[in-house]
Short mmCIF file of C-alpha atoms in Angstrom, two decimals:
data_model
loop_
_atom_site.label_atom_id
_atom_site.label_comp_id
_atom_site.label_asym_id
_atom_site.label_seq_id
_atom_site.Cartn_x
_atom_site.Cartn_y
_atom_site.Cartn_z
CA MET A 582 7.41 0.62 -15.64
CA THR A 583 11.07 0.15 -15.77
CA HIS A 584 13.03 1.26 -12.78
CA GLY A 585 16.25 -0.39 -13.52
CA TYR A 586 15.78 -3.52 -11.42
CA THR A 587 13.51 -6.46 -11.21
CA THR A 588 11.66 -8.21 -8.43
CA GLY A 589 10.69 -11.91 -8.12
CA THR A 590 10.09 -13.40 -11.44
CA GLY A 591 8.47 -10.28 -12.73
CA ARG A 592 10.36 -7.77 -14.72
CA ASP A 593 9.81 -4.74 -12.70
CA PRO A 594 9.17 -3.91 -9.05
CA GLU A 595 5.71 -3.19 -7.98
CA PRO A 596 5.23 -2.57 -4.28
CA ALA A 597 2.36 -2.51 -1.85
CA ALA A 598 2.01 0.43 0.14
CA PRO A 599 3.76 1.55 3.27
CA TYR A 600 0.81 2.87 5.11
CA GLY A 601 -0.74 0.21 7.20
CA THR A 602 -3.05 1.58 9.83
CA PRO A 603 -4.44 0.35 13.05
CA TYR A 604 -8.07 0.08 13.96
CA ALA A 605 -10.85 1.24 16.08
CA ASP A 606 -11.28 -0.79 19.22
CA ALA A 607 -14.47 -2.61 20.29
CA TYR A 608 -16.04 0.60 21.48
CA GLY A 609 -15.36 2.59 18.30
CA THR A 610 -12.37 4.61 19.72
CA PRO A 611 -9.99 5.00 16.83
CA TYR A 612 -6.38 4.21 17.29
CA ALA A 613 -4.12 6.74 15.54
CA ASP A 614 -3.55 5.66 11.95
CA MET A 615 -0.06 5.50 10.45
CA TYR A 616 -0.49 9.18 9.48
CA GLY A 617 -1.82 10.23 12.83
CA ALA A 618 -5.45 10.77 11.78
CA PRO A 619 -8.37 8.49 12.75
CA HIS A 620 -10.56 7.35 9.86
CA ALA A 621 -14.11 8.38 9.76
CA GLY A 622 -16.49 5.57 8.88
CA GLY A 623 -18.36 7.79 6.59
CA PRO A 624 -19.97 11.16 6.53
CA GLY A 625 -21.57 12.36 9.76
CA GLY A 626 -20.90 10.60 12.94
CA GLY A 627 -21.47 11.63 16.47
CA GLY A 628 -24.68 11.39 18.49
CA VAL A 629 -27.78 13.49 17.92
CA PRO A 630 -29.33 14.90 21.18
CA GLY A 631 -32.58 13.26 22.19
CA THR A 632 -35.80 15.15 22.59
CA PRO A 633 -36.34 16.07 26.37
CA TYR A 634 -39.22 14.66 28.18
CA ALA A 635 -42.51 16.54 28.09
CA VAL A 636 -43.26 17.93 31.58
CA GLY A 637 -46.76 19.02 32.71
CA GLN A 638 -47.09 22.69 33.84
CA GLN A 639 -47.34 23.51 37.50
CA HIS A 640 -50.77 25.01 38.72
CA THR A 641 -51.59 27.08 41.72
CA THR A 642 -55.23 25.98 41.74
CA GLU A 643 -56.81 22.62 41.75
CA PRO A 644 -54.36 20.46 39.90
CA ALA A 645 -55.54 18.73 36.73
CA PRO A 646 -54.63 15.22 36.10
CA THR A 647 -51.07 14.95 35.15
CA PRO A 648 -50.71 13.87 31.54
CA GLU A 649 -48.54 10.96 30.76
CA PRO A 650 -45.04 12.00 29.80
CA ALA A 651 -44.60 11.98 26.11
CA PRO A 652 -42.19 9.20 25.00
CA GLU A 653 -38.60 10.28 24.51
CA ALA A 654 -37.76 10.71 20.94
CA ALA A 655 -35.49 7.86 19.81
CA ALA A 656 -32.05 9.47 19.20
CA PRO A 657 -30.22 7.97 16.32
CA ALA A 658 -27.46 5.64 17.40
CA PRO A 659 -24.05 7.52 17.13
CA ARG A 660 -21.98 6.39 14.26
CA LYS A 661 -18.81 4.83 15.44
CA PRO A 662 -15.64 6.64 14.35
CA GLY A 663 -13.24 3.98 13.01
CA ARG A 664 -11.81 2.39 9.87
CA ASP A 665 -13.34 2.38 6.48
CA ARG A 666 -13.12 -1.43 6.03
CA TYR A 667 -13.75 -1.25 2.31
CA LEU A 668 -10.48 0.84 1.78
CA ASP A 669 -8.82 -1.54 4.22
CA LEU A 670 -9.90 -4.55 2.20
CA LEU A 671 -8.59 -2.92 -1.01
CA ARG A 672 -5.26 -2.32 0.67
CA SER A 673 -5.01 -6.02 1.81
CA ILE A 674 -5.96 -7.27 -1.72
CA ALA A 675 -3.26 -5.03 -3.16
CA LEU A 676 -0.68 -6.44 -0.81
CA VAL A 677 -1.55 -10.10 -1.69
CA ARG A 678 -1.52 -9.23 -5.35
CA VAL A 679 1.89 -7.74 -5.24
CA VAL A 680 3.36 -10.66 -3.53
CA VAL A 681 1.68 -13.06 -6.07
CA TYR A 682 2.99 -10.87 -8.95
CA HIS A 683 6.53 -10.74 -7.67
CA LEU A 684 6.58 -14.53 -7.11
CA PHE A 685 4.91 -15.80 -10.25
CA GLY A 686 5.62 -12.74 -12.63
CA TRP A 687 2.19 -12.99 -14.42
CA ALA A 688 1.87 -9.93 -16.48
CA TRP A 689 -1.90 -10.16 -16.55
CA LEU A 690 -2.09 -9.36 -12.86
CA SER A 691 -1.21 -5.71 -13.63
CA VAL A 692 -4.40 -5.49 -15.61
CA LEU A 693 -6.50 -7.50 -13.32
CA PHE A 694 -5.85 -5.31 -10.27
CA PRO A 695 -3.51 -2.33 -10.59
CA SER A 696 -2.24 -2.33 -7.03
CA MET A 697 -0.06 0.65 -7.27
CA GLY A 698 -2.79 2.93 -8.47
CA VAL A 699 -5.04 1.74 -5.77
CA MET A 700 -2.49 2.21 -3.18
CA PHE A 701 -1.53 5.72 -4.16
CA ALA A 702 -5.20 6.70 -4.26
CA LEU A 703 -5.70 5.31 -0.76
CA ALA A 704 -2.69 7.20 0.54
CA GLY A 705 -3.79 10.42 -1.13
CA SER A 706 -7.17 10.25 0.56
CA LEU A 707 -5.62 9.75 3.87
CA MET A 708 -3.12 12.56 3.20
CA ALA A 709 -5.97 15.01 2.30
CA ARG A 710 -7.75 14.11 5.58
CA SER A 711 -4.65 14.69 7.67
CA LEU A 712 -3.84 18.02 6.07
CA LYS A 713 -6.58 19.65 8.12
CA ARG A 714 -3.75 19.94 10.51
CA PRO A 715 -0.63 22.04 9.95
CA ALA A 716 1.14 20.81 6.81
CA LEU A 717 4.67 20.66 8.27
CA SER A 718 3.55 18.48 11.13
CA VAL A 719 1.57 16.12 8.92
CA ILE A 720 4.68 15.66 6.62
CA ARG A 721 6.93 15.15 9.70
CA SER A 722 4.51 12.51 10.96
CA ARG A 723 4.45 10.68 7.72
CA VAL A 724 8.24 10.65 7.36
CA ARG A 725 8.68 9.54 11.01
CA ARG A 726 6.35 6.64 10.53
CA LEU A 727 8.06 5.50 7.29
CA LEU A 728 11.67 5.70 8.07
CA PRO A 729 12.39 3.40 11.05
CA PRO A 730 11.03 0.31 9.34
CA MET A 731 13.06 1.15 6.27
CA TRP A 732 16.18 1.63 8.49
CA ALA A 733 15.74 -1.89 9.91
CA PHE A 734 15.43 -3.23 6.39
CA GLY A 735 18.32 -1.28 5.11
CA ALA A 736 20.57 -2.35 8.06
CA VAL A 737 19.95 -6.08 7.26
CA ALA A 738 20.29 -5.67 3.51
CA LEU A 739 23.47 -3.61 3.54
CA ALA A 740 25.03 -5.91 6.10
CA MET A 741 24.38 -8.96 3.81
CA MET A 742 25.73 -6.89 0.82
CA PHE A 743 28.98 -5.95 2.65
CA ALA A 744 29.41 -9.47 3.99
CA SER A 745 29.25 -10.80 0.43
CA GLY A 746 32.12 -8.55 -0.56
CA TRP A 747 30.35 -5.58 -2.20
CA ASN A 748 32.08 -2.26 -1.97
CA PRO A 749 30.05 0.73 -3.20
CA LEU A 750 33.42 2.55 -3.99
CA ASP A 751 34.40 -0.09 -6.48
CA ASP A 752 30.88 -0.96 -7.92
CA PRO A 753 30.92 -0.47 -11.73
CA ASP A 754 27.50 0.98 -11.55
CA HIS A 755 27.72 3.19 -8.43
CA GLY A 756 31.45 3.61 -7.95
CA ASP A 757 33.58 6.51 -6.63
CA THR A 758 32.39 9.03 -4.14
CA TRP A 759 28.86 9.28 -5.59
CA GLY A 760 28.22 5.60 -4.89
CA LEU A 761 29.24 6.13 -1.18
CA LEU A 762 27.02 9.23 -0.92
CA SER A 763 24.04 7.44 -2.54
CA LEU A 764 23.99 5.12 0.51
CA PHE A 765 22.11 8.01 2.15
CA ASN A 766 19.11 6.82 0.19
CA TYR A 767 18.84 3.88 2.65
CA ILE A 768 18.28 6.52 5.34
CA VAL A 769 15.99 9.07 3.45
CA PRO A 770 14.78 7.66 0.18
CA ILE A 771 14.98 10.85 -1.98
CA GLY A 772 16.63 8.91 -4.73
CA ALA A 773 17.59 5.34 -5.77
CA PRO A 774 19.68 3.41 -3.29
CA PRO A 775 22.79 1.57 -4.68
CA TYR A 776 23.14 -2.25 -4.66
CA PRO A 777 25.21 -4.83 -6.58
CA TRP A 778 23.74 -6.48 -9.50
CA HIS A 779 25.56 -9.69 -8.58
CA SER A 780 26.26 -10.64 -4.96
CA GLY A 781 27.77 -13.81 -3.59
CA SER A 782 28.43 -16.89 -5.82
CA PRO A 783 26.41 -19.18 -7.84
CA SER A 784 26.64 -21.88 -5.13
CA GLY A 785 25.67 -19.52 -2.48
CA LEU A 786 22.58 -19.75 -0.31
CA LEU A 787 20.70 -17.09 -2.32
CA ASP A 788 20.68 -16.36 -5.91
CA GLU A 789 23.33 -13.87 -7.13
CA THR A 790 20.61 -11.37 -7.91
CA TRP A 791 19.15 -11.38 -4.44
CA ALA A 792 20.19 -7.79 -3.66
CA VAL A 793 18.48 -6.53 -6.88
CA GLN A 794 15.36 -8.36 -5.80
CA ALA A 795 15.47 -7.06 -2.32
CA ALA A 796 16.20 -3.43 -3.14
CA GLY A 797 13.79 -3.34 -6.06
CA PRO A 798 10.64 -2.33 -4.22
CA LEU A 799 12.39 0.67 -2.45
CA TRP A 800 11.50 2.88 -5.51
CA TYR A 801 7.94 3.09 -4.05
CA LEU A 802 9.27 4.74 -0.92
CA ARG A 803 10.94 7.40 -2.94
CA ALA A 804 7.77 8.02 -5.07
CA TYR A 805 5.61 8.09 -1.76
CA LEU A 806 7.90 10.62 -0.09
CA TRP A 807 7.82 12.91 -3.14
CA PHE A 808 3.94 12.78 -3.10
CA VAL A 809 3.81 13.42 0.77
CA ILE A 810 6.16 16.51 0.33
CA ALA A 811 4.14 17.78 -2.61
CA SER A 812 0.72 17.14 -1.03
CA PRO A 813 0.08 20.55 0.57
CA LEU A 814 0.74 22.25 -2.85
CA LEU A 815 -1.13 19.70 -4.66
CA LEU A 816 -4.14 19.97 -2.33
CA TRP A 817 -4.00 23.74 -2.48
CA ALA A 818 -4.10 23.58 -6.34
CA PHE A 819 -6.91 20.82 -6.33
CA ARG A 820 -9.25 23.01 -4.15
CA ARG A 821 -8.87 25.90 -6.54
CA ALA A 822 -8.81 24.04 -9.90
CA PRO A 823 -9.84 20.45 -9.27
CA TRP A 824 -9.99 19.14 -12.78
CA PRO A 825 -6.78 20.62 -14.19
CA THR A 826 -4.95 19.34 -11.09
CA LEU A 827 -6.54 15.87 -11.52
CA LEU A 828 -5.56 15.46 -15.10
CA ALA A 829 -2.34 17.23 -15.21
CA PRO A 830 -0.32 14.08 -14.22
CA LEU A 831 -1.85 12.19 -17.23
CA GLY A 832 -0.69 15.01 -19.50
CA LEU A 833 2.75 14.92 -17.91
CA THR A 834 2.83 11.10 -18.48
CA ALA A 835 2.09 11.71 -22.15
CA ILE A 836 5.36 13.72 -22.26
CA VAL A 837 7.81 11.83 -20.14
CA GLY A 838 6.19 8.44 -20.19
CA THR A 839 6.06 7.96 -24.01
CA GLY A 840 9.55 9.01 -24.89
CA LEU A 841 8.59 12.38 -26.21
CA VAL A 842 10.80 13.88 -23.70
CA LYS A 843 13.59 11.68 -22.13
CA ILE A 844 15.06 12.34 -18.72
CA PRO A 845 17.96 10.12 -18.21
CA GLY A 846 18.79 8.03 -15.17
CA GLU A 847 16.97 7.62 -11.95
CA THR A 848 15.85 11.15 -12.13
CA GLY A 849 13.79 10.33 -15.20
CA ASN A 850 12.50 7.20 -13.50
CA ALA A 851 11.33 9.33 -10.43
CA VAL A 852 9.66 11.84 -12.57
CA THR A 853 7.87 9.16 -14.58
CA ASP A 854 6.73 7.44 -11.45
CA PHE A 855 5.29 10.87 -10.12
CA ALA A 856 3.47 11.39 -13.36
CA VAL A 857 2.13 7.92 -13.86
CA TYR A 858 0.66 7.70 -10.35
CA GLY A 859 0.00 11.46 -9.69
CA SER A 860 -3.58 11.24 -10.92
CA CYS A 861 -4.30 8.38 -8.66
CA TRP A 862 -2.91 10.28 -5.62
CA VAL A 863 -5.21 13.30 -6.54
CA LEU A 864 -8.00 10.92 -6.93
CA GLY A 865 -7.59 10.25 -3.32
CA PHE A 866 -8.11 14.07 -2.76
CA ALA A 867 -11.24 13.94 -4.77
CA HIS A 868 -12.57 10.99 -2.76
CA ASN A 869 -11.88 12.67 0.45
CA GLU A 870 -13.30 16.00 -0.64
CA GLY A 871 -16.41 14.44 -1.96
CA LEU A 872 -15.89 15.49 -5.64
CA LEU A 873 -16.51 12.02 -7.01
CA LYS A 874 -19.90 11.72 -5.38
CA GLN A 875 -21.08 14.88 -7.10
CA ILE A 876 -20.65 13.18 -10.52
CA PRO A 877 -23.51 10.84 -11.56
CA ARG A 878 -22.26 7.27 -11.25
CA TYR A 879 -23.15 6.33 -14.93
CA VAL A 880 -21.22 9.36 -16.15
CA ALA A 881 -18.07 8.52 -13.99
CA VAL A 882 -18.10 4.85 -14.87
CA SER A 883 -18.63 5.60 -18.62
CA LEU A 884 -15.79 8.04 -18.81
CA ALA A 885 -13.49 5.88 -16.68
CA SER A 886 -14.20 2.97 -18.95
CA LEU A 887 -13.23 5.01 -21.90
CA VAL A 888 -9.89 6.06 -20.30
CA MET A 889 -9.21 2.40 -19.44
CA ALA A 890 -9.94 1.38 -23.01
CA PHE A 891 -7.44 3.92 -24.22
CA GLY A 892 -4.93 2.53 -21.85
CA LEU A 893 -5.37 -1.03 -23.13
CA TRP A 894 -5.18 0.37 -26.85
CA TRP A 895 -1.97 2.05 -25.99
CA ALA A 896 -0.63 -1.01 -24.39
CA SER A 897 -1.44 -3.15 -27.38
CA GLY A 898 0.84 -1.06 -29.60
CA HIS A 899 3.72 -0.88 -27.04
CA LEU A 900 4.10 -4.39 -25.66
CA GLY A 901 7.43 -5.09 -24.16
CA ALA A 902 9.30 -8.26 -23.41
CA ASP A 903 6.77 -9.25 -20.80
CA GLY A 904 3.80 -8.69 -23.02
CA TRP A 905 0.81 -7.13 -21.26
CA ASP A 906 2.70 -6.13 -18.15
CA LEU A 907 1.52 -2.43 -17.72
CA ASN A 908 4.46 -1.74 -15.42
CA ASP A 909 6.62 -1.60 -18.47
CA ILE A 910 4.19 0.79 -20.32
CA PRO A 911 3.84 4.08 -18.36
CA MET A 912 1.04 5.61 -20.50
CA ALA A 913 -1.04 2.48 -20.29
CA GLN A 914 -0.39 2.12 -16.64
CA ALA A 915 -1.49 5.64 -15.91
CA ALA A 916 -4.70 5.44 -17.93
CA TRP A 917 -5.71 1.91 -16.77
CA SER A 918 -5.03 2.78 -13.09
CA PHE A 919 -6.92 6.11 -13.27
CA GLY A 920 -10.03 4.59 -14.65
CA PHE A 921 -9.82 1.54 -12.35
CA VAL A 922 -9.53 3.72 -9.30
CA VAL A 923 -12.30 6.01 -10.33
CA ILE A 924 -14.66 3.01 -10.47
CA LEU A 925 -13.53 1.66 -7.15
CA LEU A 926 -13.98 4.90 -5.36
CA GLN A 927 -17.27 5.71 -7.11
CA TYR A 928 -18.74 2.38 -5.67
CA SER A 929 -17.05 2.85 -2.25
CA PRO A 930 -19.58 1.58 0.32
CA SER A 931 -17.72 2.82 3.39
CA TRP A 932 -18.09 -0.33 5.49
CA GLN A 933 -17.49 -0.07 9.24
CA GLU A 934 -17.50 -3.90 9.33
CA LEU A 935 -16.71 -6.41 6.59
CA PRO A 936 -20.07 -7.79 5.48
CA GLY A 937 -21.21 -11.34 4.90
CA ARG A 938 -18.47 -13.90 4.08
CA LEU A 939 -15.84 -11.23 4.00
CA ALA A 940 -16.15 -10.98 7.77
CA ARG A 941 -14.09 -14.21 8.09
CA TRP A 942 -11.10 -12.30 6.71
CA ASP A 943 -11.38 -9.49 9.28
CA LYS A 944 -8.32 -10.39 11.38
CA LEU A 945 -6.13 -10.93 8.38
CA VAL A 946 -7.24 -7.60 6.90
CA THR A 947 -6.54 -5.91 10.24
CA LEU A 948 -3.09 -7.51 10.51
CA SER A 949 -2.09 -6.80 6.94
CA ASN A 950 -3.03 -3.15 7.28
CA ASN A 951 -1.21 -2.74 10.55
CA ARG A 952 1.91 -4.32 9.15
CA ALA A 953 1.76 -3.12 5.55
CA VAL A 954 5.20 -1.56 5.74
CA THR A 955 6.84 -4.69 7.09
CA ILE A 956 5.17 -6.92 4.51
CA TYR A 957 5.97 -4.53 1.66
CA LEU A 958 9.63 -4.08 2.55
CA TRP A 959 10.58 -7.71 3.27
CA HIS A 960 8.33 -9.84 0.90
CA ASN A 961 10.76 -9.89 -2.01
CA LEU A 962 13.79 -10.97 0.12
CA LEU A 963 11.64 -13.60 1.74
CA ILE A 964 10.48 -14.86 -1.67
CA MET A 965 14.28 -15.36 -2.44
CA LEU A 966 14.70 -17.19 0.82
CA THR A 967 12.06 -19.80 -0.14
CA VAL A 968 14.33 -21.18 -2.84
CA PRO A 969 17.03 -22.84 -0.54
CA ILE A 970 14.16 -24.03 1.70
CA VAL A 971 12.40 -25.74 -1.21
CA ASP A 972 15.68 -27.21 -2.35
CA LEU A 973 15.87 -29.08 1.01
CA LEU A 974 12.90 -31.13 -0.23
CA TYR A 975 15.13 -32.87 -2.83
CA ARG A 976 17.13 -34.28 0.07
CA LEU A 977 14.16 -36.00 1.79
CA PRO A 978 14.59 -39.85 1.48
CA PHE A 979 11.14 -40.35 -0.18
CA MET A 980 11.94 -37.68 -2.80
CA GLN A 981 15.18 -39.31 -4.12
CA SER A 982 13.42 -40.95 -7.07
CA ALA A 983 13.05 -39.27 -10.41
CA ARG A 984 9.30 -39.06 -9.91
CA GLY A 985 9.67 -37.39 -6.57
CA ALA A 986 12.09 -34.81 -7.80
CA ASP A 987 9.78 -34.09 -10.83
CA ALA A 988 6.98 -33.46 -8.39
CA ILE A 989 9.03 -30.79 -6.73
CA THR A 990 10.26 -29.26 -9.81
CA GLU A 991 6.88 -29.10 -11.48
CA ALA A 992 5.23 -27.39 -8.48
CA TYR A 993 8.33 -25.32 -7.47
CA SER A 994 6.46 -22.00 -7.66
CA LEU A 995 3.65 -23.31 -5.69
CA TRP A 996 5.98 -24.51 -2.99
CA MET A 997 7.50 -21.02 -2.86
CA PHE A 998 4.02 -19.46 -2.58
CA ALA A 999 3.14 -21.85 0.26
CA LEU A 1000 6.35 -21.05 2.20
CA VAL A 1001 6.51 -17.26 1.68
CA TRP A 1002 3.44 -16.58 3.92
CA PRO A 1003 4.78 -18.33 7.06
CA LEU A 1004 8.08 -16.40 6.42
CA ILE A 1005 6.21 -13.18 6.15
CA GLY A 1006 4.33 -14.00 9.41
CA LEU A 1007 7.76 -14.68 11.17
CA MET A 1008 9.08 -11.34 9.89
CA VAL A 1009 5.93 -9.56 11.25
CA LEU A 1010 6.75 -11.05 14.58
CA ALA A 1011 10.40 -10.15 14.31
CA VAL A 1012 10.44 -6.68 13.15
CA GLY A 1013 6.85 -5.53 12.74
CA TRP A 1014 6.80 -3.92 16.04
CA ILE A 1015 9.08 -1.21 14.73
CA GLU A 1016 6.02 0.21 12.92
CA ASP A 1017 4.40 0.72 16.35
CA LEU A 1018 7.51 2.47 17.73
CA ALA A 1019 7.65 4.72 14.66
CA ALA A 1020 3.92 5.62 15.34
CA LYS A 1021 4.58 6.12 19.11
CA ARG A 1022 2.39 3.21 20.06
CA LYS A 1023 3.05 0.39 22.50
CA PRO A 1024 4.82 -2.49 20.45
CA ARG A 1025 2.47 -5.30 19.48
CA LEU A 1026 3.62 -8.63 18.10
CA TRP A 1027 0.58 -9.66 16.16
CA PRO A 1028 -1.89 -6.79 15.85
CA ASN A 1029 -4.94 -8.38 14.23
CA GLY A 1030 -7.42 -6.79 16.55
CA THR A 1031 -8.15 -9.83 18.69
CA LYS A 1032 -6.16 -9.11 21.88
CA ARG A 1033 -7.33 -5.48 22.27
CA SER A 1034 -11.00 -6.35 21.56
CA THR A 1035 -10.93 -9.29 24.03
CA GLY A 1036 -9.54 -7.11 26.79
CA LYS A 1037 -12.20 -4.52 26.22
CA ARG A 1038 -14.96 -7.07 26.50
CA ALA A 1039 -13.57 -8.65 29.54
CA SER A 1040 -13.35 -5.26 31.33
CA ALA A 1041 -16.88 -4.51 30.38
#
């Protein structure tokens, strides 16, 4: 989908989600998630009272032999409240896929795993769960947890833009008073934030388009905020008319995402984003309310496959400059993401722990979910920062030959890929704790679950 700016080597920005959540401790006590609601590990939960011991009756005459007490009925082990690790794994995969997409720009990744649809669906499920509480308090909690990390990012990005000589009053794209007022979107993302298309000089440390790359993913925060505000009304409508509410965004996409009705400017982009991913958000409602489980799996998968096939068919006739990049084709993105998410949620196993070989990734999954906002906000700027670092390799003595220089050039993107993860780790250490402050938790530098679990075991 075209949002007016690019990210990485891809044409259009595609974010991960800003809704990382902490985890249950070693004893199953859930820490408040980013939205203030603990996750249920699945249906049910809680202990079942055991059957009392059988006691022989008291006699006033000669007592009869006391019968052996009946064995206590084994009470089912209480199900731990905690994280649904399957959904956490999906969120982590989406984060990694977004970073890879923005670094390499491979269009086929938008087909392989539509991260945006998945992330909006997960957020919609959590929002529906939280709306058991008063709607205003839930919205306030979401906004509070989202904005402080964004303020930290905006402060750094704007400082760099101003230091490079950018003046929003003189910007040809955002000039005059409106350009100055639009800076408010770095505080509350209700619209598109301004940024210079060219910043610095060709010989500078960063590419001249670094501001475009850095600000590109911010469109997602706007879409997410719109969905959060609309969720009480959407959930009310879904509970009264589930299927029309679920399918209405696809119909809206057919109107505003195909050119049938054109809404100019960033308003049009915002409405298109809302339409394209609206059905995925409402699918999260359906997952939380149990609607998807009421549909036979073969029926759901068959219908979802037909919708996905339609999406690919539509894309084949509307290929853009980047070919099969569904981010440039709203109708195809909406249909493909919708069907893909239906299948993922239909097979949702509701793991409380990652099974088998996946367990080795448990700490990274925990960390990425706890710091999803930080990873999402900063990863594009960090991708840009890998360029001057890789360029330093050309100055190494053993790389001065033509063969050495060619080795760096041919694997330049791989060097960037290898470097961006340590930079992301450093950023998690530097500013990730702001997510904890926003959630009213004690700040943690590296919340991968290890420290808290170890402390619990030691005290036990």
